[in-house]
Every structure is written in C-alpha cells, then in structure tokens.
XYZ file of C-alpha atoms in Angstrom:
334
model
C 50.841 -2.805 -43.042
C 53.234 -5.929 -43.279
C 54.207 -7.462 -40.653
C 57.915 -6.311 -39.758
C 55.725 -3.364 -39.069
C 53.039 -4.806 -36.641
C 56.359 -6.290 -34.645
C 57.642 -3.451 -34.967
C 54.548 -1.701 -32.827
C 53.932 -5.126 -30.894
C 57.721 -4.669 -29.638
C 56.815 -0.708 -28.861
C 53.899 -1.870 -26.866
C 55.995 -4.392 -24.938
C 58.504 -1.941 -23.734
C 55.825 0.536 -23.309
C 54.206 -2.355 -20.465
C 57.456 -3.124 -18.893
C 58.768 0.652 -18.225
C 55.132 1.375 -17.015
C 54.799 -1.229 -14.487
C 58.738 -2.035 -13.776
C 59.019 1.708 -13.513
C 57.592 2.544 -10.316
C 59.199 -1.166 -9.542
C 62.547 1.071 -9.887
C 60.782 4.307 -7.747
C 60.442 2.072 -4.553
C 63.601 0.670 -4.813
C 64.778 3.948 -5.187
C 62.513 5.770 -2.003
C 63.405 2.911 0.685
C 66.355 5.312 1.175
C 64.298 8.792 -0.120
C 61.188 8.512 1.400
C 61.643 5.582 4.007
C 62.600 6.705 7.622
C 63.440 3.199 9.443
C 63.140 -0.220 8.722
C 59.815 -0.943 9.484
C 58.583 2.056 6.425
C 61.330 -0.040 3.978
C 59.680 -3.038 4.782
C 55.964 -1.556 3.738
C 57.591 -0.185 0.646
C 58.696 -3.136 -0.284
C 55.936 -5.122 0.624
C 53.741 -2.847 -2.031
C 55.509 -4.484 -5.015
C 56.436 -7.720 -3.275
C 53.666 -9.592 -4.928
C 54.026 -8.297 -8.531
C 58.027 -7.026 -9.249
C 58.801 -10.458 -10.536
C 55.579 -10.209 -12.880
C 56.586 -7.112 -14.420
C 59.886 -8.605 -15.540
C 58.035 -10.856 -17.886
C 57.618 -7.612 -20.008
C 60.836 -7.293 -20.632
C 61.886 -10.802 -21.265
C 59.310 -10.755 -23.749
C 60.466 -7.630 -25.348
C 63.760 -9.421 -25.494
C 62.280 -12.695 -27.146
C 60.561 -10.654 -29.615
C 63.340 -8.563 -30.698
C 65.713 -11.704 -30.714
C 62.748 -13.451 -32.782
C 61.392 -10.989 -35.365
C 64.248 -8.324 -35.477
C 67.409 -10.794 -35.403
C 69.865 -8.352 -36.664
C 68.632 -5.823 -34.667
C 68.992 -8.001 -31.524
C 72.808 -8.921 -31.961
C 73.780 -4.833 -33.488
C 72.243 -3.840 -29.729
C 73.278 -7.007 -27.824
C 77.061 -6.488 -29.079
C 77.158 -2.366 -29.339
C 75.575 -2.307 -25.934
C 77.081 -5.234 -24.289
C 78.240 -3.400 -20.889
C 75.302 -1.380 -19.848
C 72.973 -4.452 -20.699
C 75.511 -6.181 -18.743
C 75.386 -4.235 -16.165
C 71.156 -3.696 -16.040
C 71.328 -7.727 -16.065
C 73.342 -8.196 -13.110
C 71.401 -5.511 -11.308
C 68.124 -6.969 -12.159
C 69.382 -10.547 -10.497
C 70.923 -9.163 -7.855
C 67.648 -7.119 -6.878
C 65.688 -10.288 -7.375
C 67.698 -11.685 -4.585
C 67.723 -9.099 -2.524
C 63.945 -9.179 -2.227
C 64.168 -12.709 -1.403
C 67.183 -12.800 0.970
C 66.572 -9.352 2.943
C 64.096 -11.036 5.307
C 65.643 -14.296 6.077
C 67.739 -13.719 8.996
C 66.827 -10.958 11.520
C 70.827 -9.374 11.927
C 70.166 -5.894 10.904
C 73.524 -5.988 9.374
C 72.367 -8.767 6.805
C 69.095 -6.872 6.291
C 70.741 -3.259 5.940
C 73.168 -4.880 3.179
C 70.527 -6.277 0.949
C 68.708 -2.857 1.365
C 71.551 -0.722 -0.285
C 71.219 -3.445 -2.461
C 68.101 -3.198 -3.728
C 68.463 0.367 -3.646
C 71.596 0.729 -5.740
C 70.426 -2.071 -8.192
C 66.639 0.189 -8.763
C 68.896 3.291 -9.386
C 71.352 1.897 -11.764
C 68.742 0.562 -14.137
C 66.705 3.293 -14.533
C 69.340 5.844 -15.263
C 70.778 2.959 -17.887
C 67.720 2.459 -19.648
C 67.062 6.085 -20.554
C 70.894 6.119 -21.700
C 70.607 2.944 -23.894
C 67.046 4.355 -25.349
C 68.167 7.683 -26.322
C 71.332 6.804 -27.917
C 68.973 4.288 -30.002
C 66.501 7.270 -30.908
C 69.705 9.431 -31.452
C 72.183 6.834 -33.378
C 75.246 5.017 -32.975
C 78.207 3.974 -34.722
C 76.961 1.515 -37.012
C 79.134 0.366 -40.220
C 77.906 -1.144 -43.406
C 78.103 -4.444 -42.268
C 75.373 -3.077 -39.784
C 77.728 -3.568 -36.728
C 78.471 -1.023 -33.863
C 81.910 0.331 -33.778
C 81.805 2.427 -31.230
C 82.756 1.619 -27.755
C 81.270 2.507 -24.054
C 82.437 6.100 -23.769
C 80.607 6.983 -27.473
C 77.072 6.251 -25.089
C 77.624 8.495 -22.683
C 76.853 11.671 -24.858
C 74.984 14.633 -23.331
C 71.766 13.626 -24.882
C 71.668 10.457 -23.569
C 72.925 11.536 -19.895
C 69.813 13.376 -20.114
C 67.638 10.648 -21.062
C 69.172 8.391 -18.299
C 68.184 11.260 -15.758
C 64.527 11.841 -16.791
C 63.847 8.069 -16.928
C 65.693 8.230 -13.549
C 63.030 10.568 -11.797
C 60.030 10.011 -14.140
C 60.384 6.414 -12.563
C 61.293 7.517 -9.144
C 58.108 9.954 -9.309
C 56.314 6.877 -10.758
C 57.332 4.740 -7.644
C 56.329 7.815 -5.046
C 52.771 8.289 -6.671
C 52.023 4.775 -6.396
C 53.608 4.582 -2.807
C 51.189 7.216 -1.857
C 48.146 4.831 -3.757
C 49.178 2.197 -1.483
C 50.099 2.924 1.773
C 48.119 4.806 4.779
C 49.415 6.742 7.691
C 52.158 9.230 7.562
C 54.095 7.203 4.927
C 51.679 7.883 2.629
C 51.250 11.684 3.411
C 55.025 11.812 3.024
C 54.963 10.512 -0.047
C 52.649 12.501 -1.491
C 54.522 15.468 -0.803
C 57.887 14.429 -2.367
C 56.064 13.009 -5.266
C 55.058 16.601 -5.952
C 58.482 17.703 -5.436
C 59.719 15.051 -7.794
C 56.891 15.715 -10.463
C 58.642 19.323 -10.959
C 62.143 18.002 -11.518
C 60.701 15.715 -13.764
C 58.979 18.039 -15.833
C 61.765 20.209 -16.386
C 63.743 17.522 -17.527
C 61.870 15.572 -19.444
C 60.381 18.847 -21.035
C 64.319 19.546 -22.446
C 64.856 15.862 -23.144
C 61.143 15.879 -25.584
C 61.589 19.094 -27.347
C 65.450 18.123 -28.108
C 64.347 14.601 -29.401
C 61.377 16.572 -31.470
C 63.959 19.062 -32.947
C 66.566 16.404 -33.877
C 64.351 13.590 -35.459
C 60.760 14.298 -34.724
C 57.890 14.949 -36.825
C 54.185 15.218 -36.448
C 52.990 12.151 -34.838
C 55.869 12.428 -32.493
C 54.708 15.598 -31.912
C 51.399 14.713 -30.876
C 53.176 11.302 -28.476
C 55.283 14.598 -26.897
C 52.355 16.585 -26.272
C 50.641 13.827 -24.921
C 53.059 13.320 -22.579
C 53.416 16.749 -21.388
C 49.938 17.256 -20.511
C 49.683 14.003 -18.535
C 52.621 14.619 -17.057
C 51.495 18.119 -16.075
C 47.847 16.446 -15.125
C 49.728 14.269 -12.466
C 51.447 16.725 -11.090
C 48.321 18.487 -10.130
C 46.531 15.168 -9.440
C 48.963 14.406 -6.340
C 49.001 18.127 -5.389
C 44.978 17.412 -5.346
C 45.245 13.996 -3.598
C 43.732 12.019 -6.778
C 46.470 9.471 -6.132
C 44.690 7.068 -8.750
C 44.347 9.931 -11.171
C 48.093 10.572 -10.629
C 48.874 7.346 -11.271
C 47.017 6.531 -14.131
C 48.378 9.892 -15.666
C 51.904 9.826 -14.673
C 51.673 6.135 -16.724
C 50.349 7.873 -19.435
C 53.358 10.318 -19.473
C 55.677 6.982 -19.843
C 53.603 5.283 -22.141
C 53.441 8.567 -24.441
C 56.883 9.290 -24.114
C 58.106 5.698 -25.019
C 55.791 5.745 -27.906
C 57.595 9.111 -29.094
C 60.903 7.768 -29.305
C 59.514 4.363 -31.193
C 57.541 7.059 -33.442
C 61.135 8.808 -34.075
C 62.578 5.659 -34.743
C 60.576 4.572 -37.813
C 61.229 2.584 -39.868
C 64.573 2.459 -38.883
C 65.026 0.538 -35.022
C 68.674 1.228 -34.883
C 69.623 4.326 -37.035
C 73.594 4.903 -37.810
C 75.406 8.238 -37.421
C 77.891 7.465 -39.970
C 75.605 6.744 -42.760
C 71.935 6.590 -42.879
C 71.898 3.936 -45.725
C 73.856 1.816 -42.963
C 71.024 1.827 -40.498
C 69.046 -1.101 -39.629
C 65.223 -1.035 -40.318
C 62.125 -2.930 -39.941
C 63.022 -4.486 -43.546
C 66.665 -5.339 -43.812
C 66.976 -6.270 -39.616
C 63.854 -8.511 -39.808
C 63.040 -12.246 -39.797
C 61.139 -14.179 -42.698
C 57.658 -13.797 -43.297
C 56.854 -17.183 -42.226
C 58.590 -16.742 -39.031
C 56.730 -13.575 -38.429
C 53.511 -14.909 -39.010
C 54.260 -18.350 -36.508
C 54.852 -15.323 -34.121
C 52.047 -13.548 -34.587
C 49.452 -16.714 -33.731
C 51.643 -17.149 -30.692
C 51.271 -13.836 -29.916
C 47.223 -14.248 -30.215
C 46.771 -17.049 -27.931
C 49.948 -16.287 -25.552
C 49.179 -12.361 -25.106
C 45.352 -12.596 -23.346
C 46.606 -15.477 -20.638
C 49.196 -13.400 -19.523
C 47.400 -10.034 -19.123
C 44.260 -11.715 -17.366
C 46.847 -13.314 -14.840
C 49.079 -10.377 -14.475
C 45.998 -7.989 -13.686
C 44.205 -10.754 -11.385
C 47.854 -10.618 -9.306
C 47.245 -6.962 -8.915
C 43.328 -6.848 -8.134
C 44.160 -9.774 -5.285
C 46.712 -7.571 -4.024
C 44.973 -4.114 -4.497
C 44.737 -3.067 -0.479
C 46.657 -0.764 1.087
C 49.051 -1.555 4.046
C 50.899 0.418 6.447
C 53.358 0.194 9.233
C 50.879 -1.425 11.739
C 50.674 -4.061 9.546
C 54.199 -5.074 9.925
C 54.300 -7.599 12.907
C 57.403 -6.325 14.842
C 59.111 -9.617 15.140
C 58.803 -11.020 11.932
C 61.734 -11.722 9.736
C-alpha cells in the first residue's frame, strides 16, 4: 500500500471520529427545542456536551489539515466547487461556538432565548449540509479536465444528496437523543429515550434508501459489507434503547455512523472526488496527492501527534462521565 493510500484511510478515519462524536454534538443542539420542555431541561442538555463540543471540532480541523496537506488538489476542487455550503457550515460552527459561550452570561431571558434558536438553528443546518456535501462527493460533480468544478450551488442540491442531508440529519439527531438518555436522570432522560426510539425508525427508513441507492450506483463488495454493517447496528440500537441498554445504543448507533462513513470512502476509491462528465477527469489518490516526501513528514507527525490527542480527548470524557439532571441546575445561576 503506498502512502496516498494510507492518507487516504487516515483521512476516512478522521471524518469517521468527527461525525461520531460531533454528531450527537449536532442531536442536542437539535433536541433543546425537540426534546427540551423549559429552560432549565436546555440548560442540562447543554451542559452534557459543554465540556467536550469544542474537543470534537479538533476532528474536523484535522480532517481539513490533512486533506489540505496530503490531497492538495483535492482540497482546493472541494474548497472552490463547494464554497457556499462550507461557507455556510463555517459560519454556523462559529456562531454555535458563541452561542455556548454567550447564552449564560446575562440572565434576560430574551438574550438567553436568542442564543438558544441559535444554537439550535446552527446544529440543524450542519448536519443536513454535511450529508449533502458527502453524497454529492460519493455521487460526482461537475469536474472538467483541468480537475475544476463547474457546476454551481443548485447542481448540489440533487435528490440523492437531499437524501443524504436528511439521514445525516436524524442519524445525528437520534445520535444526540441516545446519548441524552446516557446522560441525564429524571424524566428528561425517560423522555428521551422514547423519542430516540421514535427517531431510530425514521432513521432507518431513510438511511436504508440512502445505502442501497449508494450500493446500486457505485458500490461493490466491501461496501457491501460497510452497508450491512451499518444496518444491523443501526437496527441493534434501535432495540438497545427500546431495551434501555442506553450504552449499548450508543456504542451501536456509533457504529452505524462509523460503518456508513466508511461505505461512502469504500465507494469512493481510489478516486476522492469522482467527475460526472468524464471519469478520466476525476481526481484520485494519485494525480490529487502531495509528494512522497511530504507524505511521509506527515505520517511521523501523525505517529507522535495522533496518541496525545486521543489520551486527552478520552480523559475529558472519563472526568466528565456522570450524569446530571435538572436538580443539578442551581435556579439562579446565569
């Protein structure tokens, strides 16, 4: 295996880690208007991922980095072709940011309802954008054979890719309620067990028509095996929550992500942006990649780099592992 093709999977990984974690990230966001009753139940939903939505960023910045680093030409094709949406995930993401930082400092419920809508609009945007920009990648774009995208805005909004952006959309939001229900007591937590369930169903229906249309169009057998992967464990945390093996649910409804990212990176190879003019215009892990000397510099940063930030990430989350509930919100604080 060279090693366009180990970036190639390192990337995969990467994105696989950030829609796992930032994923139910984007399912709180989303429930402090679905599941949430008052203020006090926003606050405890937001106080579940207070400590670590900031650390599951760093996934995708380094998905970014790498794909800027060791797949240059892919990096500008996607960063021009899908300027807007990126755009518009960007803005989101730093508005959110501050919303999580700004909701609580004064104690007008005004100011605090404001930056709610805000961080629930700027959870929901995202997550239906990043299916979109995924499946028009698995799919392929407009690409001419001076490997740029000459398509506009309107081309990415195909029915394929509307789908996509909906089953990211509630796979996330069912995400968010599963781990709301693993960290929360009381009737908050009862609650959202119950719409998790309901979500779990929606999201097998579509992501069940989004899997077996991406299989038809490009798959092949190891995407078939990723799809059926994904099925299962979706199916398994479905039942889980229905059970009350919140943990199991969990576990398995990240599973479902991680096997149905890995599917559309399996569909992808060894192109990682394919054209639909003309397949001999499509970039691949050859002609879109860096030097070999720049690869391997990246790889021994990689090495040492890769094990700090995983033991750090998953000591945030073992320091933070307790539940909480609304009698743990002090009334007056602000």
């Amino acid at each position: 295996m060279e090693l366009h093709d180990i970036w190639f999977v390192l990337i995969a990984v990467l994105w696989i880690g950030y829609f796992f974690l930032e994923g139910f990230d984007f399912g709180i966001g989303v429930l402090t208007k679905l599941l949430a009753r008052d203020r006090t139940e926003k606050r405890v939903l937001i106080n579940t991922i207070g400590p670590v939505w900031d650390g599951n960023e760093v996934w995708l910045l380094t998905a970014g980095g790498a794909t800027f680093a060791a797949f240059p030409e892919w990096y500008a094709t996607l960063f021009s072709g899908f300027y807007l949406p990126l755009l518009i995930i960007l803005l989101c993401l730093i508005v959110r940011g501050v919303a999580f930082e700004y909701r609580a400092k004064r104690p007008e419920e005004k100011w605090q309802r404001n930056w709610e809508q805000a961080i629930f609009w700027t959870s929901l945007i995202p997550a239906v954008l990043w299916g979109v920009a995924f499946a028009n990648i698995t799919r392929g774009v407009k690409i001419d054979a001076h490997k740029e995208y000459v398509g506009n805005f309107w081309d990415l909004l195909n029915p394929y890719a509307i789908l996509g952006g909906l089953v990211t959309l509630t796979l996330f939001t069912f995400h968010g309620a599963v781990f709301a229900s693993l960290k929360t007591v009381g009737d908050i937590r009862m609650r959202a067990r119950k719409l998790a369930l309901r979500l779990g169903l929606v999201t097998a229906v579509l992501a069940l028509g989004f899997l077996i249309w991406t299989q038809a169009d490009k798959g092949d057998g190891k995407s078939l095996v990723a799809m059926a992967v994904a099925v299962v464990a979706l199916a398994g945390a479905v039942v889980a929550i229905r059970m009350g093996r919140e943990g199991w649910s969990f576990a398995l409804s990240g599973i479902t992500i991680a096997a149905a990212v890995a599917m559309l990176f399996l569909t992808l190879f060894p192109n990682v942006m394919p054209s639909s003019l003309n397949e001999e215009w499509s970039l691949t892990v050859t002609n879109a990649s860096s030097s070999p000397y720049t690869l391997k510099i990246m790889t021994w940063c990689a090495g040492i780099a890769t094990p700090v930030v995983l033991l750090y990430q998953s000591w945030t989350y073992w320091v933070f592992r307790k539940r909480i509930g609304t009698q743990h919100i002090a009334d007056a604080a602000h």
